[in-house]
């Protein structure tokens, strides 16, 4: 099954829109194949979305909780990101962007973003699940499929 995923800006505008092939779900959330052979995890209740690559790297967008209403899943990107390179180096990104834009965000989003950003940094650095071996099963599954993650026309 294929669904549409929308990554939105806090103002509501669409920042990114694409189709993704549903791989399945587990205790961490819904997993999707993405065009580069990696996988996307949209968690059940956590305020972030994570992209995992076959080389072991990961990128996490701190976001509002995912809203899933078939055939569309969406989230609001709150600027703050965490990346872990294939060599295990972790980068906390976009703090300045967040500080610049956050005065226009609802205060509940600001509090959520800071808390999630710090928690995700700790979990990604420590390879805590789902940032450890949890993506391996889904990466193997994605490798057997023809990717369908193509941009969706506006």
mmCIF file with all atom_site columns, C-alpha atoms in Angstrom:
data_model
loop_
_atom_site.group_PDB
_atom_site.id
_atom_site.type_symbol
_atom_site.label_atom_id
_atom_site.label_alt_id
_atom_site.label_comp_id
_atom_site.label_asym_id
_atom_site.label_entity_id
_atom_site.label_seq_id
_atom_site.pdbx_PDB_ins_code
_atom_site.Cartn_x
_atom_site.Cartn_y
_atom_site.Cartn_z
_atom_site.occupancy
_atom_site.B_iso_or_equiv
_atom_site.pdbx_formal_charge
_atom_site.auth_seq_id
_atom_site.auth_comp_id
_atom_site.auth_asym_id
_atom_site.auth_atom_id
_atom_site.pdbx_PDB_model_num
ATOM 1   C CA . UNK A 1 1   ? 0.000  0.000  0.000  1.00 0.00 ? 1   UNK A CA 1
ATOM 2   C CA . UNK A 1 2   ? 1.167  3.506  -0.769 1.00 0.00 ? 2   UNK A CA 1
ATOM 3   C CA . UNK A 1 3   ? 0.233  6.637  1.164  1.00 0.00 ? 3   UNK A CA 1
ATOM 4   C CA . UNK A 1 4   ? 1.034  10.330 0.894  1.00 0.00 ? 4   UNK A CA 1
ATOM 5   C CA . UNK A 1 5   ? 3.203  11.969 3.531  1.00 0.00 ? 5   UNK A CA 1
ATOM 6   C CA . UNK A 1 6   ? 3.226  15.728 4.084  1.00 0.00 ? 6   UNK A CA 1
ATOM 7   C CA . UNK A 1 7   ? 5.868  17.608 6.002  1.00 0.00 ? 7   UNK A CA 1
ATOM 8   C CA . UNK A 1 8   ? 4.413  20.991 6.922  1.00 0.00 ? 8   UNK A CA 1
ATOM 9   C CA . UNK A 1 9   ? 5.839  24.286 8.110  1.00 0.00 ? 9   UNK A CA 1
ATOM 10  C CA . UNK A 1 10  ? 4.437  25.719 11.364 1.00 0.00 ? 10  UNK A CA 1
ATOM 11  C CA . UNK A 1 11  ? 2.393  28.198 9.308  1.00 0.00 ? 11  UNK A CA 1
ATOM 12  C CA . UNK A 1 12  ? 0.615  25.236 7.686  1.00 0.00 ? 12  UNK A CA 1
ATOM 13  C CA . UNK A 1 13  ? 2.264  25.441 4.270  1.00 0.00 ? 13  UNK A CA 1
ATOM 14  C CA . UNK A 1 14  ? 3.536  22.176 2.820  1.00 0.00 ? 14  UNK A CA 1
ATOM 15  C CA . UNK A 1 15  ? 7.339  21.920 3.036  1.00 0.00 ? 15  UNK A CA 1
ATOM 16  C CA . UNK A 1 16  ? 7.517  18.495 1.399  1.00 0.00 ? 16  UNK A CA 1
ATOM 17  C CA . UNK A 1 17  ? 5.049  16.014 -0.039 1.00 0.00 ? 17  UNK A CA 1
ATOM 18  C CA . UNK A 1 18  ? 5.750  12.520 -1.297 1.00 0.00 ? 18  UNK A CA 1
ATOM 19  C CA . UNK A 1 19  ? 4.338  9.029  -1.715 1.00 0.00 ? 19  UNK A CA 1
ATOM 20  C CA . UNK A 1 20  ? 5.731  6.229  0.424  1.00 0.00 ? 20  UNK A CA 1
ATOM 21  C CA . UNK A 1 21  ? 5.357  2.475  0.349  1.00 0.00 ? 21  UNK A CA 1
ATOM 22  C CA . UNK A 1 22  ? 4.082  1.110  3.662  1.00 0.00 ? 22  UNK A CA 1
ATOM 23  C CA . UNK A 1 23  ? 6.432  -1.567 4.991  1.00 0.00 ? 23  UNK A CA 1
ATOM 24  C CA . UNK A 1 24  ? 4.598  -2.306 8.223  1.00 0.00 ? 24  UNK A CA 1
ATOM 25  C CA . UNK A 1 25  ? 4.397  -1.317 11.850 1.00 0.00 ? 25  UNK A CA 1
ATOM 26  C CA . UNK A 1 26  ? 5.872  -2.325 15.183 1.00 0.00 ? 26  UNK A CA 1
ATOM 27  C CA . UNK A 1 27  ? 5.989  -0.973 18.715 1.00 0.00 ? 27  UNK A CA 1
ATOM 28  C CA . UNK A 1 28  ? 7.798  2.151  17.471 1.00 0.00 ? 28  UNK A CA 1
ATOM 29  C CA . UNK A 1 29  ? 5.321  3.182  14.794 1.00 0.00 ? 29  UNK A CA 1
ATOM 30  C CA . UNK A 1 30  ? 4.729  2.996  11.066 1.00 0.00 ? 30  UNK A CA 1
ATOM 31  C CA . UNK A 1 31  ? 7.639  2.229  8.723  1.00 0.00 ? 31  UNK A CA 1
ATOM 32  C CA . UNK A 1 32  ? 7.859  3.299  5.076  1.00 0.00 ? 32  UNK A CA 1
ATOM 33  C CA . UNK A 1 33  ? 10.273 2.645  2.208  1.00 0.00 ? 33  UNK A CA 1
ATOM 34  C CA . UNK A 1 34  ? 11.811 5.840  0.821  1.00 0.00 ? 34  UNK A CA 1
ATOM 35  C CA . UNK A 1 35  ? 13.359 6.467  -2.592 1.00 0.00 ? 35  UNK A CA 1
ATOM 36  C CA . UNK A 1 36  ? 17.018 6.149  -1.581 1.00 0.00 ? 36  UNK A CA 1
ATOM 37  C CA . UNK A 1 37  ? 16.695 2.633  -0.156 1.00 0.00 ? 37  UNK A CA 1
ATOM 38  C CA . UNK A 1 38  ? 16.237 3.941  3.364  1.00 0.00 ? 38  UNK A CA 1
ATOM 39  C CA . UNK A 1 39  ? 13.226 3.882  5.626  1.00 0.00 ? 39  UNK A CA 1
ATOM 40  C CA . UNK A 1 40  ? 11.075 6.462  7.358  1.00 0.00 ? 40  UNK A CA 1
ATOM 41  C CA . UNK A 1 41  ? 9.642  5.911  10.826 1.00 0.00 ? 41  UNK A CA 1
ATOM 42  C CA . UNK A 1 42  ? 6.558  7.873  11.835 1.00 0.00 ? 42  UNK A CA 1
ATOM 43  C CA . UNK A 1 43  ? 6.223  7.075  15.537 1.00 0.00 ? 43  UNK A CA 1
ATOM 44  C CA . UNK A 1 44  ? 2.999  6.244  17.324 1.00 0.00 ? 44  UNK A CA 1
ATOM 45  C CA . UNK A 1 45  ? 3.193  9.038  19.890 1.00 0.00 ? 45  UNK A CA 1
ATOM 46  C CA . UNK A 1 46  ? 6.604  10.725 19.830 1.00 0.00 ? 46  UNK A CA 1
ATOM 47  C CA . UNK A 1 47  ? 7.086  14.262 18.455 1.00 0.00 ? 47  UNK A CA 1
ATOM 48  C CA . UNK A 1 48  ? 9.517  13.516 15.639 1.00 0.00 ? 48  UNK A CA 1
ATOM 49  C CA . UNK A 1 49  ? 9.973  11.714 12.314 1.00 0.00 ? 49  UNK A CA 1
ATOM 50  C CA . UNK A 1 50  ? 13.135 9.714  11.533 1.00 0.00 ? 50  UNK A CA 1
ATOM 51  C CA . UNK A 1 51  ? 14.840 8.680  8.300  1.00 0.00 ? 51  UNK A CA 1
ATOM 52  C CA . UNK A 1 52  ? 17.247 5.737  8.475  1.00 0.00 ? 52  UNK A CA 1
ATOM 53  C CA . UNK A 1 53  ? 19.774 4.960  5.742  1.00 0.00 ? 53  UNK A CA 1
ATOM 54  C CA . UNK A 1 54  ? 21.324 1.603  4.912  1.00 0.00 ? 54  UNK A CA 1
ATOM 55  C CA . UNK A 1 55  ? 24.771 2.940  5.917  1.00 0.00 ? 55  UNK A CA 1
ATOM 56  C CA . UNK A 1 56  ? 23.617 3.384  9.545  1.00 0.00 ? 56  UNK A CA 1
ATOM 57  C CA . UNK A 1 57  ? 23.068 7.127  9.405  1.00 0.00 ? 57  UNK A CA 1
ATOM 58  C CA . UNK A 1 58  ? 19.867 8.665  10.714 1.00 0.00 ? 58  UNK A CA 1
ATOM 59  C CA . UNK A 1 59  ? 18.179 12.059 10.525 1.00 0.00 ? 59  UNK A CA 1
ATOM 60  C CA . UNK A 1 60  ? 15.437 13.033 12.961 1.00 0.00 ? 60  UNK A CA 1
ATOM 61  C CA . UNK A 1 61  ? 13.107 15.997 12.472 1.00 0.00 ? 61  UNK A CA 1
ATOM 62  C CA . UNK A 1 62  ? 11.632 17.241 15.722 1.00 0.00 ? 62  UNK A CA 1
ATOM 63  C CA . UNK A 1 63  ? 7.972  17.744 14.911 1.00 0.00 ? 63  UNK A CA 1
ATOM 64  C CA . UNK A 1 64  ? 4.458  17.717 16.197 1.00 0.00 ? 64  UNK A CA 1
ATOM 65  C CA . UNK A 1 65  ? 2.950  14.291 16.674 1.00 0.00 ? 65  UNK A CA 1
ATOM 66  C CA . UNK A 1 66  ? 2.108  12.678 13.358 1.00 0.00 ? 66  UNK A CA 1
ATOM 67  C CA . UNK A 1 67  ? -1.484 12.964 12.200 1.00 0.00 ? 67  UNK A CA 1
ATOM 68  C CA . UNK A 1 68  ? -2.529 9.911  10.230 1.00 0.00 ? 68  UNK A CA 1
ATOM 69  C CA . UNK A 1 69  ? -5.743 10.017 8.236  1.00 0.00 ? 69  UNK A CA 1
ATOM 70  C CA . UNK A 1 70  ? -5.487 7.601  5.318  1.00 0.00 ? 70  UNK A CA 1
ATOM 71  C CA . UNK A 1 71  ? -4.361 8.130  2.690  1.00 0.00 ? 71  UNK A CA 1
ATOM 72  C CA . UNK A 1 72  ? -2.291 11.006 4.184  1.00 0.00 ? 72  UNK A CA 1
ATOM 73  C CA . UNK A 1 73  ? 0.054  11.168 7.173  1.00 0.00 ? 73  UNK A CA 1
ATOM 74  C CA . UNK A 1 74  ? 1.375  14.594 8.109  1.00 0.00 ? 74  UNK A CA 1
ATOM 75  C CA . UNK A 1 75  ? 3.455  16.386 10.700 1.00 0.00 ? 75  UNK A CA 1
ATOM 76  C CA . UNK A 1 76  ? 4.640  19.914 11.382 1.00 0.00 ? 76  UNK A CA 1
ATOM 77  C CA . UNK A 1 77  ? 8.432  20.248 11.240 1.00 0.00 ? 77  UNK A CA 1
ATOM 78  C CA . UNK A 1 78  ? 9.579  22.350 14.205 1.00 0.00 ? 78  UNK A CA 1
ATOM 79  C CA . UNK A 1 79  ? 13.032 23.165 12.728 1.00 0.00 ? 79  UNK A CA 1
ATOM 80  C CA . UNK A 1 80  ? 15.218 21.318 15.245 1.00 0.00 ? 80  UNK A CA 1
ATOM 81  C CA . UNK A 1 81  ? 17.000 18.248 13.872 1.00 0.00 ? 81  UNK A CA 1
ATOM 82  C CA . UNK A 1 82  ? 19.414 15.570 15.030 1.00 0.00 ? 82  UNK A CA 1
ATOM 83  C CA . UNK A 1 83  ? 21.681 13.622 12.693 1.00 0.00 ? 83  UNK A CA 1
ATOM 84  C CA . UNK A 1 84  ? 23.930 10.657 13.286 1.00 0.00 ? 84  UNK A CA 1
ATOM 85  C CA . UNK A 1 85  ? 26.501 9.993  10.599 1.00 0.00 ? 85  UNK A CA 1
ATOM 86  C CA . UNK A 1 86  ? 27.416 6.463  9.536  1.00 0.00 ? 86  UNK A CA 1
ATOM 87  C CA . UNK A 1 87  ? 30.522 6.730  11.734 1.00 0.00 ? 87  UNK A CA 1
ATOM 88  C CA . UNK A 1 88  ? 28.361 7.436  14.821 1.00 0.00 ? 88  UNK A CA 1
ATOM 89  C CA . UNK A 1 89  ? 29.043 11.175 15.067 1.00 0.00 ? 89  UNK A CA 1
ATOM 90  C CA . UNK A 1 90  ? 25.933 13.014 16.278 1.00 0.00 ? 90  UNK A CA 1
ATOM 91  C CA . UNK A 1 91  ? 25.019 16.560 15.256 1.00 0.00 ? 91  UNK A CA 1
ATOM 92  C CA . UNK A 1 92  ? 22.351 18.723 16.886 1.00 0.00 ? 92  UNK A CA 1
ATOM 93  C CA . UNK A 1 93  ? 21.137 21.000 14.096 1.00 0.00 ? 93  UNK A CA 1
ATOM 94  C CA . UNK A 1 94  ? 19.176 24.163 13.429 1.00 0.00 ? 94  UNK A CA 1
ATOM 95  C CA . UNK A 1 95  ? 19.097 25.665 16.920 1.00 0.00 ? 95  UNK A CA 1
ATOM 96  C CA . UNK A 1 96  ? 19.571 29.162 15.473 1.00 0.00 ? 96  UNK A CA 1
ATOM 97  C CA . UNK A 1 97  ? 16.740 28.676 12.971 1.00 0.00 ? 97  UNK A CA 1
ATOM 98  C CA . UNK A 1 98  ? 14.473 27.537 15.755 1.00 0.00 ? 98  UNK A CA 1
ATOM 99  C CA . UNK A 1 99  ? 15.380 30.464 18.009 1.00 0.00 ? 99  UNK A CA 1
ATOM 100 C CA . UNK A 1 100 ? 14.671 32.859 15.159 1.00 0.00 ? 100 UNK A CA 1
ATOM 101 C CA . UNK A 1 101 ? 11.295 31.365 14.207 1.00 0.00 ? 101 UNK A CA 1
ATOM 102 C CA . UNK A 1 102 ? 9.951  30.038 17.504 1.00 0.00 ? 102 UNK A CA 1
ATOM 103 C CA . UNK A 1 103 ? 8.525  33.341 18.806 1.00 0.00 ? 103 UNK A CA 1
ATOM 104 C CA . UNK A 1 104 ? 5.749  32.894 16.234 1.00 0.00 ? 104 UNK A CA 1
ATOM 105 C CA . UNK A 1 105 ? 5.007  29.278 17.309 1.00 0.00 ? 105 UNK A CA 1
ATOM 106 C CA . UNK A 1 106 ? 2.444  28.298 19.938 1.00 0.00 ? 106 UNK A CA 1
ATOM 107 C CA . UNK A 1 107 ? 4.205  28.033 23.300 1.00 0.00 ? 107 UNK A CA 1
ATOM 108 C CA . UNK A 1 108 ? 3.202  24.382 23.629 1.00 0.00 ? 108 UNK A CA 1
ATOM 109 C CA . UNK A 1 109 ? 5.138  23.642 20.405 1.00 0.00 ? 109 UNK A CA 1
ATOM 110 C CA . UNK A 1 110 ? 8.200  25.488 21.697 1.00 0.00 ? 110 UNK A CA 1
ATOM 111 C CA . UNK A 1 111 ? 8.231  23.486 24.934 1.00 0.00 ? 111 UNK A CA 1
ATOM 112 C CA . UNK A 1 112 ? 7.599  20.255 23.041 1.00 0.00 ? 112 UNK A CA 1
ATOM 113 C CA . UNK A 1 113 ? 10.401 20.959 20.558 1.00 0.00 ? 113 UNK A CA 1
ATOM 114 C CA . UNK A 1 114 ? 13.069 21.703 23.173 1.00 0.00 ? 114 UNK A CA 1
ATOM 115 C CA . UNK A 1 115 ? 12.188 18.645 25.250 1.00 0.00 ? 115 UNK A CA 1
ATOM 116 C CA . UNK A 1 116 ? 12.056 16.344 22.209 1.00 0.00 ? 116 UNK A CA 1
ATOM 117 C CA . UNK A 1 117 ? 15.303 17.724 20.760 1.00 0.00 ? 117 UNK A CA 1
ATOM 118 C CA . UNK A 1 118 ? 17.227 16.986 23.956 1.00 0.00 ? 118 UNK A CA 1
ATOM 119 C CA . UNK A 1 119 ? 15.659 13.544 24.368 1.00 0.00 ? 119 UNK A CA 1
ATOM 120 C CA . UNK A 1 120 ? 16.309 12.592 20.735 1.00 0.00 ? 120 UNK A CA 1
ATOM 121 C CA . UNK A 1 121 ? 19.955 13.710 20.998 1.00 0.00 ? 121 UNK A CA 1
ATOM 122 C CA . UNK A 1 122 ? 20.416 11.418 23.999 1.00 0.00 ? 122 UNK A CA 1
ATOM 123 C CA . UNK A 1 123 ? 18.644 8.476  22.370 1.00 0.00 ? 123 UNK A CA 1
ATOM 124 C CA . UNK A 1 124 ? 20.385 8.825  18.998 1.00 0.00 ? 124 UNK A CA 1
ATOM 125 C CA . UNK A 1 125 ? 23.809 9.196  20.676 1.00 0.00 ? 125 UNK A CA 1
ATOM 126 C CA . UNK A 1 126 ? 23.206 6.138  22.845 1.00 0.00 ? 126 UNK A CA 1
ATOM 127 C CA . UNK A 1 127 ? 21.724 4.020  20.035 1.00 0.00 ? 127 UNK A CA 1
ATOM 128 C CA . UNK A 1 128 ? 18.602 3.638  22.184 1.00 0.00 ? 128 UNK A CA 1
ATOM 129 C CA . UNK A 1 129 ? 15.709 2.109  20.294 1.00 0.00 ? 129 UNK A CA 1
ATOM 130 C CA . UNK A 1 130 ? 14.366 2.830  17.828 1.00 0.00 ? 130 UNK A CA 1
ATOM 131 C CA . UNK A 1 131 ? 17.741 4.381  16.930 1.00 0.00 ? 131 UNK A CA 1
ATOM 132 C CA . UNK A 1 132 ? 19.678 1.142  17.424 1.00 0.00 ? 132 UNK A CA 1
ATOM 133 C CA . UNK A 1 133 ? 18.860 -2.093 15.608 1.00 0.00 ? 133 UNK A CA 1
ATOM 134 C CA . UNK A 1 134 ? 15.088 -1.538 15.213 1.00 0.00 ? 134 UNK A CA 1
ATOM 135 C CA . UNK A 1 135 ? 15.430 -0.151 11.651 1.00 0.00 ? 135 UNK A CA 1
ATOM 136 C CA . UNK A 1 136 ? 17.456 -3.164 10.434 1.00 0.00 ? 136 UNK A CA 1
ATOM 137 C CA . UNK A 1 137 ? 14.397 -5.326 9.748  1.00 0.00 ? 137 UNK A CA 1
ATOM 138 C CA . UNK A 1 138 ? 12.717 -2.541 7.792  1.00 0.00 ? 138 UNK A CA 1
ATOM 139 C CA . UNK A 1 139 ? 15.850 -1.615 5.863  1.00 0.00 ? 139 UNK A CA 1
ATOM 140 C CA . UNK A 1 140 ? 16.164 -5.253 4.764  1.00 0.00 ? 140 UNK A CA 1
ATOM 141 C CA . UNK A 1 141 ? 12.508 -5.253 3.697  1.00 0.00 ? 141 UNK A CA 1
ATOM 142 C CA . UNK A 1 142 ? 12.901 -1.950 1.826  1.00 0.00 ? 142 UNK A CA 1
ATOM 143 C CA . UNK A 1 143 ? 15.917 -3.320 -0.047 1.00 0.00 ? 143 UNK A CA 1
ATOM 144 C CA . UNK A 1 144 ? 13.694 -5.999 -1.615 1.00 0.00 ? 144 UNK A CA 1
ATOM 145 C CA . UNK A 1 145 ? 11.140 -3.521 -2.969 1.00 0.00 ? 145 UNK A CA 1
ATOM 146 C CA . UNK A 1 146 ? 11.009 -1.168 -5.881 1.00 0.00 ? 146 UNK A CA 1
ATOM 147 C CA . UNK A 1 147 ? 10.767 2.248  -4.242 1.00 0.00 ? 147 UNK A CA 1
ATOM 148 C CA . UNK A 1 148 ? 7.708  4.375  -4.931 1.00 0.00 ? 148 UNK A CA 1
ATOM 149 C CA . UNK A 1 149 ? 8.698  7.489  -2.988 1.00 0.00 ? 149 UNK A CA 1
ATOM 150 C CA . UNK A 1 150 ? 8.226  10.044 -5.733 1.00 0.00 ? 150 UNK A CA 1
ATOM 151 C CA . UNK A 1 151 ? 7.271  13.688 -5.365 1.00 0.00 ? 151 UNK A CA 1
ATOM 152 C CA . UNK A 1 152 ? 3.559  14.278 -5.464 1.00 0.00 ? 152 UNK A CA 1
ATOM 153 C CA . UNK A 1 153 ? 2.480  16.958 -7.908 1.00 0.00 ? 153 UNK A CA 1
ATOM 154 C CA . UNK A 1 154 ? 1.102  20.039 -6.126 1.00 0.00 ? 154 UNK A CA 1
#
